[in-house]
Short mmCIF file of C-alpha atoms in Angstrom, two decimals:
data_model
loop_
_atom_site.label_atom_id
_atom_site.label_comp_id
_atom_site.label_asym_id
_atom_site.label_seq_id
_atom_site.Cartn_x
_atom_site.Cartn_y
_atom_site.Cartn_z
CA UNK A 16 -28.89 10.93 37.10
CA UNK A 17 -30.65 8.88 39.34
CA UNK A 18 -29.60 5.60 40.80
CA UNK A 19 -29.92 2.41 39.38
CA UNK A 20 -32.42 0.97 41.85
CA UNK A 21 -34.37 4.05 40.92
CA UNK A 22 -34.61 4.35 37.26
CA UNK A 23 -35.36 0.50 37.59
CA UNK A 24 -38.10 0.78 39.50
CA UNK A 25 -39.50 3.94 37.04
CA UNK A 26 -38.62 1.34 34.13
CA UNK A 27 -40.91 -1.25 35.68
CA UNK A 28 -43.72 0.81 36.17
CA UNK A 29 -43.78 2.86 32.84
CA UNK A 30 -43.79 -1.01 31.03
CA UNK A 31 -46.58 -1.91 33.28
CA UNK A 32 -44.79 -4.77 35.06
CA UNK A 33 -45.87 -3.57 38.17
CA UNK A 34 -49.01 -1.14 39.78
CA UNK A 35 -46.70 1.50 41.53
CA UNK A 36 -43.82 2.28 43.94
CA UNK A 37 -44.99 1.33 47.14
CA UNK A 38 -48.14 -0.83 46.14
CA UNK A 39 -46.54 -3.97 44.36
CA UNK A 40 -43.08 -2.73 44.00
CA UNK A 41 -40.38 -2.27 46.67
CA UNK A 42 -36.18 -1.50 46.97
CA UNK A 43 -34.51 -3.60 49.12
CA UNK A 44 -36.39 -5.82 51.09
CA UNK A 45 -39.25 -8.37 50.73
CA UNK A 46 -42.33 -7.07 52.48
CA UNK A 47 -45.02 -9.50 53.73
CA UNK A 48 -47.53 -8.13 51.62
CA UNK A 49 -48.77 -7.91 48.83
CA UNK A 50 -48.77 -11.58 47.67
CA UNK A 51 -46.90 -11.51 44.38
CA UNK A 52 -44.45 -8.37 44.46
CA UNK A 53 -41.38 -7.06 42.76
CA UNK A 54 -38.04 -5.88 44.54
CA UNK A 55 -35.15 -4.36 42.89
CA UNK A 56 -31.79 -4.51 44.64
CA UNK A 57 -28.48 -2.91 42.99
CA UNK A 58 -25.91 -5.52 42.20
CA UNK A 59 -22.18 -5.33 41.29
CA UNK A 60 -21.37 -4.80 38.07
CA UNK A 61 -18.58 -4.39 36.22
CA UNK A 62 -15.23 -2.60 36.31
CA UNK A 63 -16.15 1.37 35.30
CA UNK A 64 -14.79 1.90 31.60
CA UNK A 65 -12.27 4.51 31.76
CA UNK A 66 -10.84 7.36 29.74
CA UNK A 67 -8.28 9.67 30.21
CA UNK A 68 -10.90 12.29 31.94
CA UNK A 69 -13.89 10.49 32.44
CA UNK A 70 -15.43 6.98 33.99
CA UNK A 71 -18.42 5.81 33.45
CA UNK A 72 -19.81 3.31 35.87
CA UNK A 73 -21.36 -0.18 34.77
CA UNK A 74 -23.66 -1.13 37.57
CA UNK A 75 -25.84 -4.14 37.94
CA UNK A 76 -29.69 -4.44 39.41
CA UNK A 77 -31.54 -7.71 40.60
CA UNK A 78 -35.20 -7.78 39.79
CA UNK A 79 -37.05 -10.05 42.74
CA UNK A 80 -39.84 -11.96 41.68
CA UNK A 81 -41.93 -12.89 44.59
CA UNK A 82 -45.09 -14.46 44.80
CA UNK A 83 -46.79 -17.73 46.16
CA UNK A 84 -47.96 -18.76 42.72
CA UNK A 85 -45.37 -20.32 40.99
CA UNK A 86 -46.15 -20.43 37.46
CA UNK A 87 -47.00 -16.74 37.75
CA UNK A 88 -43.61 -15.77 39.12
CA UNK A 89 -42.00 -17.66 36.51
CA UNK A 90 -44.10 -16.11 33.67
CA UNK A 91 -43.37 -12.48 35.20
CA UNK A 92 -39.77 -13.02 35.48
CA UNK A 93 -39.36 -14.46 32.03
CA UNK A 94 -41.07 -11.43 30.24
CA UNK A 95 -38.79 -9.28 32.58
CA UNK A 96 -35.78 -10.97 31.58
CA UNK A 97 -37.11 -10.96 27.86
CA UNK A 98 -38.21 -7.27 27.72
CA UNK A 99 -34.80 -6.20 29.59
CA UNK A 100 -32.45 -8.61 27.49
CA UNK A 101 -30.42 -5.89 25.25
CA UNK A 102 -31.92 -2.98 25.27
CA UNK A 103 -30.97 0.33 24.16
CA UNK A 104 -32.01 3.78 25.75
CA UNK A 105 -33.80 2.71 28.36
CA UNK A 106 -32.07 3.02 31.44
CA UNK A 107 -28.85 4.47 31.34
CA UNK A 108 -27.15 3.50 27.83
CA UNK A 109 -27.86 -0.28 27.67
CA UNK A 110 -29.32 -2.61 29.70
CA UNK A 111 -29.20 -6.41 29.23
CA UNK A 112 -29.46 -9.66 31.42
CA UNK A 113 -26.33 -11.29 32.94
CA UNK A 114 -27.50 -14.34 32.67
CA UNK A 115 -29.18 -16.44 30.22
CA UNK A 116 -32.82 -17.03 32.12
CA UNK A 117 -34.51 -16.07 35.62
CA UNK A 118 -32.58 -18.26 38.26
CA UNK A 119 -35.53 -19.96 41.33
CA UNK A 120 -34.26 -19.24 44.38
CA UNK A 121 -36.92 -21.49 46.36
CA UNK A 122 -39.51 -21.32 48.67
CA UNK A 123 -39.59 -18.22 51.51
CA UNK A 124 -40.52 -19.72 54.92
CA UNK A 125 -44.48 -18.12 54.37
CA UNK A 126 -44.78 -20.32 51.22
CA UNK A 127 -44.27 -17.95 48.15
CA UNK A 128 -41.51 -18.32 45.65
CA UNK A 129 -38.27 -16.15 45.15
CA UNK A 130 -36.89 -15.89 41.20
CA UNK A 131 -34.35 -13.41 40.25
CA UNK A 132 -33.21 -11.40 37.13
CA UNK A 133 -30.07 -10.09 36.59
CA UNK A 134 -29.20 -7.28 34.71
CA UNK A 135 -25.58 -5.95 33.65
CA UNK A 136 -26.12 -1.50 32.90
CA UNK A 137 -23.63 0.67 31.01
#
């Protein structure tokens, strides 16, 4: 199985919320280009549910919204957080957002805006 940043990443593409790996999307760390850009980060999640011979893990991911247009960013991260919201078979079991909207995170010092999306995974 491959990690959450990963099959995030995969996720975005095959939905067409991004170009590609690389291009418009990035793990980890907010390049200075492209303009408008996605990063996924992992997050913590939640206690691993546990049986008497078995865990299984309940990460979370961050979906970065970056771009100097703000009413795009907003737009992109709201039909992330919508398409995302409680979904089944998609990546890993179930995905859905830990909170109830994109959160702004203000202005980077080069002028573009930061919004995040949280997801919880099982």
């Amino acid at each position: 199985m491959a990690d959450i940043v990963t099959e995030m990443m995969n996720s975005l593409v095959s939905n067409k919320f991004v170009t590609a790996s690389g291009i418009d999307l990035f793990a980890m760390h907010i390049r200075p280009e492209p303009d408008a850009q996605l990063i996924v980060i992992p997050a913590g999640g939640r206690l691993p549910i546990l049986s008497v011979d078995s865990a299984t893990d309940q990460p979370g991911v961050q979906v970065y919204v970056i771009n100097s247009d703000l009413s795009a960013a907003w737009s992109k991260a709201n039909n992330i957080h919508n398409h995302y919201n409680n979904l089944k078979g998609v990546i890993r079991q179930a995905i859905w957002a830990a909170r109830s909207s994109p959160i702004y995170l203000g202005e980077l010092d080069d002028g573009r805006h930061k919004i995040v999306v949280e997801f919880q995974v099982i």
